[in-house]
Every structure is written in structure tokens, then in C-alpha cells.
C-alpha positions as YAML, in Angstrom:
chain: A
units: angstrom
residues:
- id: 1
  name: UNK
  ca: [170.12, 82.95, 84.90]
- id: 2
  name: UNK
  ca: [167.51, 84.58, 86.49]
- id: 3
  name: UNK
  ca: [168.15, 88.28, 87.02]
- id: 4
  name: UNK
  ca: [165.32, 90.66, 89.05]
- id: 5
  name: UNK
  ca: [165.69, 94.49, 89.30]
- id: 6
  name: UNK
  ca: [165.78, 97.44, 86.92]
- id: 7
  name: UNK
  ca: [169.00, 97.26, 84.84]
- id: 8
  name: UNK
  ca: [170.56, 100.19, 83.89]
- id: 9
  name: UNK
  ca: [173.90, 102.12, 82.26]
- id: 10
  name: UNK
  ca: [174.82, 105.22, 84.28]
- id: 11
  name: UNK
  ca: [177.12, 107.90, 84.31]
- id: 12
  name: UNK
  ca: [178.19, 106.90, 87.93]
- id: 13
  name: UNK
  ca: [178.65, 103.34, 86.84]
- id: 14
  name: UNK
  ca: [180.81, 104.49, 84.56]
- id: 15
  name: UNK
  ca: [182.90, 105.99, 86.89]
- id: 16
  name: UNK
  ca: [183.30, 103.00, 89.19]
- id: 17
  name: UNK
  ca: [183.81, 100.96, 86.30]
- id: 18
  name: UNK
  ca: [186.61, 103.45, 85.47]
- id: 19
  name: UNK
  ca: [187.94, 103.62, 89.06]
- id: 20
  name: UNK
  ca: [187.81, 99.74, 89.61]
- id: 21
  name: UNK
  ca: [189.80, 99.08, 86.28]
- id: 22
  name: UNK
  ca: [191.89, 102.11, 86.68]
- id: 23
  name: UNK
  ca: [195.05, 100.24, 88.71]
- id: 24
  name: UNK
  ca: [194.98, 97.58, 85.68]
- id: 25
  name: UNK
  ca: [195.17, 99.73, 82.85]
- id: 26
  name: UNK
  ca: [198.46, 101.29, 84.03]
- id: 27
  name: UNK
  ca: [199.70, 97.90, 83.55]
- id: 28
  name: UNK
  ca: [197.81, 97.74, 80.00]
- id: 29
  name: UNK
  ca: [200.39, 100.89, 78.84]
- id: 30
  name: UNK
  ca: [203.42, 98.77, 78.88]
- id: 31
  name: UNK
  ca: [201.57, 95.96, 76.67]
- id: 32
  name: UNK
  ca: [200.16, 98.77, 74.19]
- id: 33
  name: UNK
  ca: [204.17, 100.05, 74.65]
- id: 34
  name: UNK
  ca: [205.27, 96.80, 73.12]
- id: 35
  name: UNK
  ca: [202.42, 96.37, 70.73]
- id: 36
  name: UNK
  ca: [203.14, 100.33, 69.10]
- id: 37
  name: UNK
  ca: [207.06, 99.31, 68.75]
- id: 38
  name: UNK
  ca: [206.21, 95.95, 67.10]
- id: 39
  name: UNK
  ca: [204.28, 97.52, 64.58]
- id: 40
  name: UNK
  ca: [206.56, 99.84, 63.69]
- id: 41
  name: UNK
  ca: [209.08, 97.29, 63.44]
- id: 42
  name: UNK
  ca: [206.89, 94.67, 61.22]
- id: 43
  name: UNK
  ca: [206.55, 98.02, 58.55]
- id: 44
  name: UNK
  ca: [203.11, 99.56, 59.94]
- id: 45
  name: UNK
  ca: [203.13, 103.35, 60.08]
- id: 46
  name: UNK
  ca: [202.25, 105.23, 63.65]
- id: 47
  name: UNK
  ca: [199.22, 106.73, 62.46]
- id: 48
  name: UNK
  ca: [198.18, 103.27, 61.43]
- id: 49
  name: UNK
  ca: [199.28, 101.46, 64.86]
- id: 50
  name: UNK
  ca: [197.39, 104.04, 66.66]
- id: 51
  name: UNK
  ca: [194.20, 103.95, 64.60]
- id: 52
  name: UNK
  ca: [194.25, 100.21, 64.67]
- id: 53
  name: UNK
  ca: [194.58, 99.87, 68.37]
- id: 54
  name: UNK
  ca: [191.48, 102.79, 68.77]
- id: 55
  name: UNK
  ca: [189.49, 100.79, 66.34]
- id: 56
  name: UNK
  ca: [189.94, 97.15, 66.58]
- id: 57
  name: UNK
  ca: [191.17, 96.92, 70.74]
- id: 58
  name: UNK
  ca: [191.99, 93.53, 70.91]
- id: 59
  name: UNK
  ca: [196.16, 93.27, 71.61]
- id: 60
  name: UNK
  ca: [196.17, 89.13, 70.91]
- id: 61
  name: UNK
  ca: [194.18, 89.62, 67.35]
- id: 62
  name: UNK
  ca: [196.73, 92.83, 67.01]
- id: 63
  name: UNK
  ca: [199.66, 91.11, 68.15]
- id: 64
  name: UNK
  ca: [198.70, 88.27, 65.55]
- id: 65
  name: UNK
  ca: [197.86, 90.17, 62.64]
- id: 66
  name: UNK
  ca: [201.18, 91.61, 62.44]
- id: 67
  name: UNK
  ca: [203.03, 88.78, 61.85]
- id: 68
  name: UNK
  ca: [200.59, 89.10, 58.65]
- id: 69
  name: UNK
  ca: [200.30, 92.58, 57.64]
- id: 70
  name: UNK
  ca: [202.95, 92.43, 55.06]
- id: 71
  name: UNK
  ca: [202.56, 89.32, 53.73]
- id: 72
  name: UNK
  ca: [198.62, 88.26, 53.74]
- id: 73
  name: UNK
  ca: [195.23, 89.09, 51.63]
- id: 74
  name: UNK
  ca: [192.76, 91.33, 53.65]
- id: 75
  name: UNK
  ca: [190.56, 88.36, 54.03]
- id: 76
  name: UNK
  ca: [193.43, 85.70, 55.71]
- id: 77
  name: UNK
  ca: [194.23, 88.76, 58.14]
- id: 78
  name: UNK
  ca: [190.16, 89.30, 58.89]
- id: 79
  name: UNK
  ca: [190.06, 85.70, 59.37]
- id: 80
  name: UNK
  ca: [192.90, 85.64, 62.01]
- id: 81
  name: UNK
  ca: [191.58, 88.52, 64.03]
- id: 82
  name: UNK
  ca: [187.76, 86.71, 64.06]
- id: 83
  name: UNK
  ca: [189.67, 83.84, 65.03]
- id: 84
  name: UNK
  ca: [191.23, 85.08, 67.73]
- id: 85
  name: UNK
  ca: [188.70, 87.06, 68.98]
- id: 86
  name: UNK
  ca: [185.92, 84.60, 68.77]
- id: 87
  name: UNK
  ca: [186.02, 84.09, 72.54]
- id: 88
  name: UNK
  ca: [183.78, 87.36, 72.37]
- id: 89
  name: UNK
  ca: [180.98, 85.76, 71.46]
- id: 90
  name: UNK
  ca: [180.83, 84.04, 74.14]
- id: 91
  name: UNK
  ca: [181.70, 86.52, 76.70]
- id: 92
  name: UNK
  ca: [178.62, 88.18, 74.98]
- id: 93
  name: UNK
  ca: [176.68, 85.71, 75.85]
- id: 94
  name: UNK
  ca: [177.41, 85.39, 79.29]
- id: 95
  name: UNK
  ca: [176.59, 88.97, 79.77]
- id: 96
  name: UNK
  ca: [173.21, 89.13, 77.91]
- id: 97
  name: UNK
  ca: [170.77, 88.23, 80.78]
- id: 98
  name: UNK
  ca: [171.88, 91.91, 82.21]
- id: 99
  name: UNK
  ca: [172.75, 93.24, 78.43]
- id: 100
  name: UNK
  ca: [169.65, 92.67, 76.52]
- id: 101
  name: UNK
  ca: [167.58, 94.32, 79.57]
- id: 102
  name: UNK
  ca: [168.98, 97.51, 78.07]
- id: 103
  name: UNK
  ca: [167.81, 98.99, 74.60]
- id: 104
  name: UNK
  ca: [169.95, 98.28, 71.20]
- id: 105
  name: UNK
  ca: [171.87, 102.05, 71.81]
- id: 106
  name: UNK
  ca: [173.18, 101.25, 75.18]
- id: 107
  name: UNK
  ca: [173.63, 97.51, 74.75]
- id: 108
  name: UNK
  ca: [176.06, 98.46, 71.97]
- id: 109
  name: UNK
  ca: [177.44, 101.39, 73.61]
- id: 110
  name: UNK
  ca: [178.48, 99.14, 76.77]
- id: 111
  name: UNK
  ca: [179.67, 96.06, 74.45]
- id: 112
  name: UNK
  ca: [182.12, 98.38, 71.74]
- id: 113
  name: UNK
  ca: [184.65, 98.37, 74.59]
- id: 114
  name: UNK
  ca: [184.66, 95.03, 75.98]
- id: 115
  name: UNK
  ca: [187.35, 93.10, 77.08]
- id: 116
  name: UNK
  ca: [188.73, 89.86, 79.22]
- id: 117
  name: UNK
  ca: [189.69, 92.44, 82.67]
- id: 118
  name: UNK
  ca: [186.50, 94.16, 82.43]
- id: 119
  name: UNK
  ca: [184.09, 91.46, 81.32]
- id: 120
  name: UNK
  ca: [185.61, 89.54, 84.50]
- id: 121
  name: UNK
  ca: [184.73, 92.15, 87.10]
- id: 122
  name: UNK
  ca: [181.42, 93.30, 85.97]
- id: 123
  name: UNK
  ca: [180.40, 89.86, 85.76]
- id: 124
  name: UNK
  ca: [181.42, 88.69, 89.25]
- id: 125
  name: UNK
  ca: [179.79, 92.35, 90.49]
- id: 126
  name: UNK
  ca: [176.51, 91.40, 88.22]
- id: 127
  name: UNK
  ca: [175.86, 88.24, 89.91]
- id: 128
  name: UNK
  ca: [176.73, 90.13, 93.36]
- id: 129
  name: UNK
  ca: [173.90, 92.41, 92.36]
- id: 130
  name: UNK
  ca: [175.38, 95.19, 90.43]
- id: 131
  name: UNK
  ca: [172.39, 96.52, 87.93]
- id: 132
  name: UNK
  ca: [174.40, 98.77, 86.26]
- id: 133
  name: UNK
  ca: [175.96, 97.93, 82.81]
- id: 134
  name: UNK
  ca: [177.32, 101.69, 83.30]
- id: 135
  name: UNK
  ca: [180.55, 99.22, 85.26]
- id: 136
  name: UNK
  ca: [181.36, 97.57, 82.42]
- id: 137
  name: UNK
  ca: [181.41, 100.37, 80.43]
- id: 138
  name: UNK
  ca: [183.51, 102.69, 82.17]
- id: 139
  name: UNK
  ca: [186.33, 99.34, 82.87]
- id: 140
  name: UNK
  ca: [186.30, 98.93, 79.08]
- id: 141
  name: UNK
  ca: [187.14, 102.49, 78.33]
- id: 142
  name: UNK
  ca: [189.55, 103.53, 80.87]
- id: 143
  name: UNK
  ca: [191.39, 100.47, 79.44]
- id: 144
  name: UNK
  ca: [191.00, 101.35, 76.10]
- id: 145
  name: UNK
  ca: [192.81, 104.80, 76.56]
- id: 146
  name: UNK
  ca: [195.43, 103.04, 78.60]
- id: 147
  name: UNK
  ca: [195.96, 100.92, 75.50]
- id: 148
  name: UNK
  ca: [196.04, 103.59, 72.70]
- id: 149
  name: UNK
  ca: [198.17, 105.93, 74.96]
- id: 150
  name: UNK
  ca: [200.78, 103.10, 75.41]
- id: 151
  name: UNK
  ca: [200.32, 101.85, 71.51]
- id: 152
  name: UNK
  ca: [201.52, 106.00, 70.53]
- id: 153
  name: UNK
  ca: [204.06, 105.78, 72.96]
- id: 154
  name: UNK
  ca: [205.77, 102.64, 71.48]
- id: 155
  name: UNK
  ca: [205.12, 103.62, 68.01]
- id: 156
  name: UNK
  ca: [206.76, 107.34, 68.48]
- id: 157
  name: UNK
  ca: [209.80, 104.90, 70.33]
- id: 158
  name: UNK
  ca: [209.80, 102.54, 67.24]
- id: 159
  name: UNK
  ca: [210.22, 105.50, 64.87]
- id: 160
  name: UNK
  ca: [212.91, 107.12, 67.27]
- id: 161
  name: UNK
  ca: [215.28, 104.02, 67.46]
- id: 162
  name: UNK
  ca: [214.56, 102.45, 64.03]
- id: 163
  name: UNK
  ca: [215.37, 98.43, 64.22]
- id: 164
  name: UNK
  ca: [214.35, 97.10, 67.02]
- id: 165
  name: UNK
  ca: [215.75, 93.96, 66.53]
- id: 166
  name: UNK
  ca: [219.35, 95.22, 67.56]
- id: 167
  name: UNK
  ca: [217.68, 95.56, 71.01]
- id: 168
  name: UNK
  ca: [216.25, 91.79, 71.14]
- id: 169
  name: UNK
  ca: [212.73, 93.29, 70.50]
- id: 170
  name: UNK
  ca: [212.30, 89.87, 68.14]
- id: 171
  name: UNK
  ca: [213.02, 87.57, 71.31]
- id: 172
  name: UNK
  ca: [211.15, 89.72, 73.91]
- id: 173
  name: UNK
  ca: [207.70, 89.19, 72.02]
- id: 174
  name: UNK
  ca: [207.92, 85.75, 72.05]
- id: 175
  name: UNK
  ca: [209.17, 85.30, 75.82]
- id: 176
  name: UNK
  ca: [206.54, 87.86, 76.97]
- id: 177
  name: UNK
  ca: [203.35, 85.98, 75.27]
- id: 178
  name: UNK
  ca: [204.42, 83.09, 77.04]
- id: 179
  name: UNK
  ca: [204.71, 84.46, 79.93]
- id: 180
  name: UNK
  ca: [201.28, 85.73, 79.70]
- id: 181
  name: UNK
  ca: [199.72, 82.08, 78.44]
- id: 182
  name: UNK
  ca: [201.84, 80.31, 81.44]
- id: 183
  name: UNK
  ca: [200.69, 82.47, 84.14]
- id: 184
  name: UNK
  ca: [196.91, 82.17, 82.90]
- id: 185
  name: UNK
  ca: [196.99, 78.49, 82.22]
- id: 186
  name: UNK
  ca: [198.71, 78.04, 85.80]
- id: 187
  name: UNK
  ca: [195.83, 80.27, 86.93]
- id: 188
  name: UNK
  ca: [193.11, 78.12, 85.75]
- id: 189
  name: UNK
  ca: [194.62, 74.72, 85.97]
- id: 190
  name: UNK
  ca: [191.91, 71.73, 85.21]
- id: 191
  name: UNK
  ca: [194.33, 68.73, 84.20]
- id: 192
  name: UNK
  ca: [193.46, 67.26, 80.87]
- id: 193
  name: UNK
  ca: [190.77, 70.09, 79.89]
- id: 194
  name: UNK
  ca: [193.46, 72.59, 80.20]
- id: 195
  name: UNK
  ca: [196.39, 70.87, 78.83]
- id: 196
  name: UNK
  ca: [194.90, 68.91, 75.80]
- id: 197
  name: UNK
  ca: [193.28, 71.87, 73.84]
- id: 198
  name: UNK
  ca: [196.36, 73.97, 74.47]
- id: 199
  name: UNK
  ca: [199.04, 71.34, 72.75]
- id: 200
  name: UNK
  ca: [196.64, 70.30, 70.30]
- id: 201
  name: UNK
  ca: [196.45, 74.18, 69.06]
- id: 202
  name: UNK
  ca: [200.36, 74.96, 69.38]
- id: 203
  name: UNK
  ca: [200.91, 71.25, 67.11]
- id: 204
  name: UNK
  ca: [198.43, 72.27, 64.05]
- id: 205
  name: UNK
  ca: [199.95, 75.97, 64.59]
- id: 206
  name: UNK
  ca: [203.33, 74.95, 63.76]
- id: 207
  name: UNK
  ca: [202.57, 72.36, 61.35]
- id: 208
  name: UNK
  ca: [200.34, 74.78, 59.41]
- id: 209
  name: UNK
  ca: [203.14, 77.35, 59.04]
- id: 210
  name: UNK
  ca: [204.73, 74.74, 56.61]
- id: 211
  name: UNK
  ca: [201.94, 73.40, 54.97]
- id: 212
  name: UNK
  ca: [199.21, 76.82, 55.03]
- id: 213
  name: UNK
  ca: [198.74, 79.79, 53.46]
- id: 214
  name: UNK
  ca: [199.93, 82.51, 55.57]
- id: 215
  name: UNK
  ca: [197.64, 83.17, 58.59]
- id: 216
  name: UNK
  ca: [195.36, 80.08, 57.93]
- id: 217
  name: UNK
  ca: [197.73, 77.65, 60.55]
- id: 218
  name: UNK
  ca: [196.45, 80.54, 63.11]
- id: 219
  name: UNK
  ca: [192.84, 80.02, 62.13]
- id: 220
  name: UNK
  ca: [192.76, 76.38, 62.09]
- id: 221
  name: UNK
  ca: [194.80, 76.07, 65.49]
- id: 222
  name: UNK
  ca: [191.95, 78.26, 66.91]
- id: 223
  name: UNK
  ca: [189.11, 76.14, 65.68]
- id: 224
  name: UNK
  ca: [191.01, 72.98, 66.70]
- id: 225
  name: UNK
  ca: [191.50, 74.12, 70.09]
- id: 226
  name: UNK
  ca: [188.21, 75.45, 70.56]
- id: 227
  name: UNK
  ca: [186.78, 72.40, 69.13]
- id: 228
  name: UNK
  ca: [188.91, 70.34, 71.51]
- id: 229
  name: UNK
  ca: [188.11, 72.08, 74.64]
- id: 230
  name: UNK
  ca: [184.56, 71.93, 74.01]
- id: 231
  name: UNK
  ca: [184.95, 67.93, 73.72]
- id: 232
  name: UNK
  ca: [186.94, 67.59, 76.95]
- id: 233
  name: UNK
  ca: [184.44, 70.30, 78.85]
- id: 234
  name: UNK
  ca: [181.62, 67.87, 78.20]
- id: 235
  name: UNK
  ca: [183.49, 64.83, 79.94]
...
């Protein structure tokens, strides 16, 4: 894509970045909420649930690596949260004909806090004409704090109540994740190219638990699905 005008990262793109993304990250507290009391309850400390959620800021690689964190090396968890978050790359790369205008500072500096809401908006501003990366920015960050203020509040709420399981915390987690994948898939419907990769992932997933090391059925259901839906996206 060809992209004409001066490109820039501003203060005051910041703030509309903030103030466009600020309705959705009061739904993002809830979902840091849940992610703080899992942690708890999978043997994580608070200090560490909140330092992993400023640091890493990715709730499905989070989400996954717990299942892992007592059980798996350092490199199988690693290799589920690259995994999982490999979809980056090419949001990345969607983004670069307005990133890489920018020098190696700000480009960072805009990238650190990206994420599926905010790489969504500033996109669909960008090629309405928006030069400034500041948007992107400021969406990333005000949903950032939104996720480490609700990741405290469920890990403080973990440590109050102790076993969460007593309150069906073990059955909510599941039943909430697939709410989230059924509303997207519904969302973006394309037959066959949204279907196929899908089962094809959830199939080696489960048969990997059996037959894997722990965390490597998640990796290799993420490279077969990726690999699949590039396949049927060339048809």
C-alpha cells in the first residue's frame, strides 16, 4: 500500500487513541479480573500475576501459559506464548507501511503495546487517512492499564477467597473462552476457511494432550491451524 503524507506519533494522538479505546478497556477489567484469580488459583503469586500481565500483555498467551506454569520447562512455556502470539507478526506487518515511516524509537514505542482492539481501529483510521501512529499508541496503553488494574484486582480476590474452584471458577474459564472464540468466529464467518483450520487445531490439541509433552499439543495445534488456514486462504 501506497501511503502519502508526513507520518507521525503525537501526544494528541495519543489521547484520541486513549479516548477511542477508552469504552473497551472497561470491558478489558473484567477479563484481567478473571485472568488475576486464575493465576492465583493455578499457584502463581500476585506480585507475579501482576508483573506478568505489565510485561508480557497478551491474556490468550497468559491464559495458556497457566495451564503450564507448574508443570512445564521455561522453554515449552516460551514456546506456547510465541505460539499463541504469532498472529503479531503479522499484525506488524500490516501496520509497517505507516510504522517504518517513523524512526526505530517511536516505531518501538508505538508497537510495545499492541494489541487485536487497537491494531483494528488504527488500521481502519490509517487507511481513512489518520497519519498519526500517536492512535495506536495511546489505544494500546489505555488498554494495557485496564488490563493490569483488573489482573491486581482478581489476584488480591484470589488471595482473599482461597480455592476458587468451590465457586465453579474451573468451569467458568472454559465456558467464557468459548464464548469469546464463538462470537468471533460467528463474526467473521467464511464457510470452509473458517471452519476447517479451527477443527483441525481443537483435534491435534486434544490428541496432543495424550501423546505430547506438556504445552507442545498447544504449539503444534497453532502451527497446524495456521498452516491450514493459509492453504484454504489461497483457494
Amino acid at each position: 500500500m501506497q501511503v502519502t503524507g508526513e507520518v507521525v506519533l503525537s501526544v494528541q494522538g495519543v489521547r484520541r487513541g486513549m479516548r477511542t479505546m477508552f469504552a473497551l478497556a472497561l470491558f478489558v477489567i473484567p477479563y484481567g479480573m478473571a485472568f488475576g484469580a486464575a493465576a492465583i488459583d493455578s499457584g502463581m503469586s500476585a506480585p507475579h500475576a501482576v508483573a506478568m500481565s505489565v510485561i508480557v500483555f497478551s491474556g490468550a498467551a497468559q491464559f495458556a501459559s497457566l495451564e503450564l506454569w507448574s508443570s512445564a520447562s521455561i522453554v515449552s512455556l516460551a514456546l506456547v506464548v510465541l505460539a499463541v502470539s504469532a498472529r503479531f507478526v503479522l499484525l506488524g506487518a500490516s501496520l509497517s507501511p505507516w510504522i517504518n515511516r517513523l524512526n526505530r524509537p517511536q516505531r518501538l514505542a508505538a508497537l510495545t503495546t499492541l494489541s487485536d482492539p487497537n491494531f483494528a481501529d488504527s488500521m481502519n483510521a490509517f487507511q481513512n487517512r489518520e497519519r498519526d501512529i500517536g492512535r495506536l499508541l495511546g489505544g494500546g496503553l489505555i488498554l494495557w492499564a485496564a488490563w493490569i488494574i483488573g489482573t491486581a484486582i482478581g489476584a488480591v480476590i484470589g488471595q482473599t477467597f482461597g480455592d476458587l474452584h468451590r465457586f465453579g471458577i474451573d468451569v467458568l474459564m472454559p465456558s467464557y473462552f468459548a464464548a469469546l472464540v464463538l462470537a468471533g468466529w460467528l463474526g467473521e464467518w467464511e464457510g470452509s476457511r473458517t471452519w476447517l483450520p479451527a477443527v483441525a487445531a481443537a483435534v491435534i490439541a486434544v490428541i496432543g494432550l495424550h501423546v505430547l509433552p506438556p504445552g507442545w499439543n498447544v504449539v503444534s495445534a497453532a502451527v497446524a491451524g495456521g498452516a491450514i488456514g493459509g492453504l484454504v486462504h489461497e483457494r
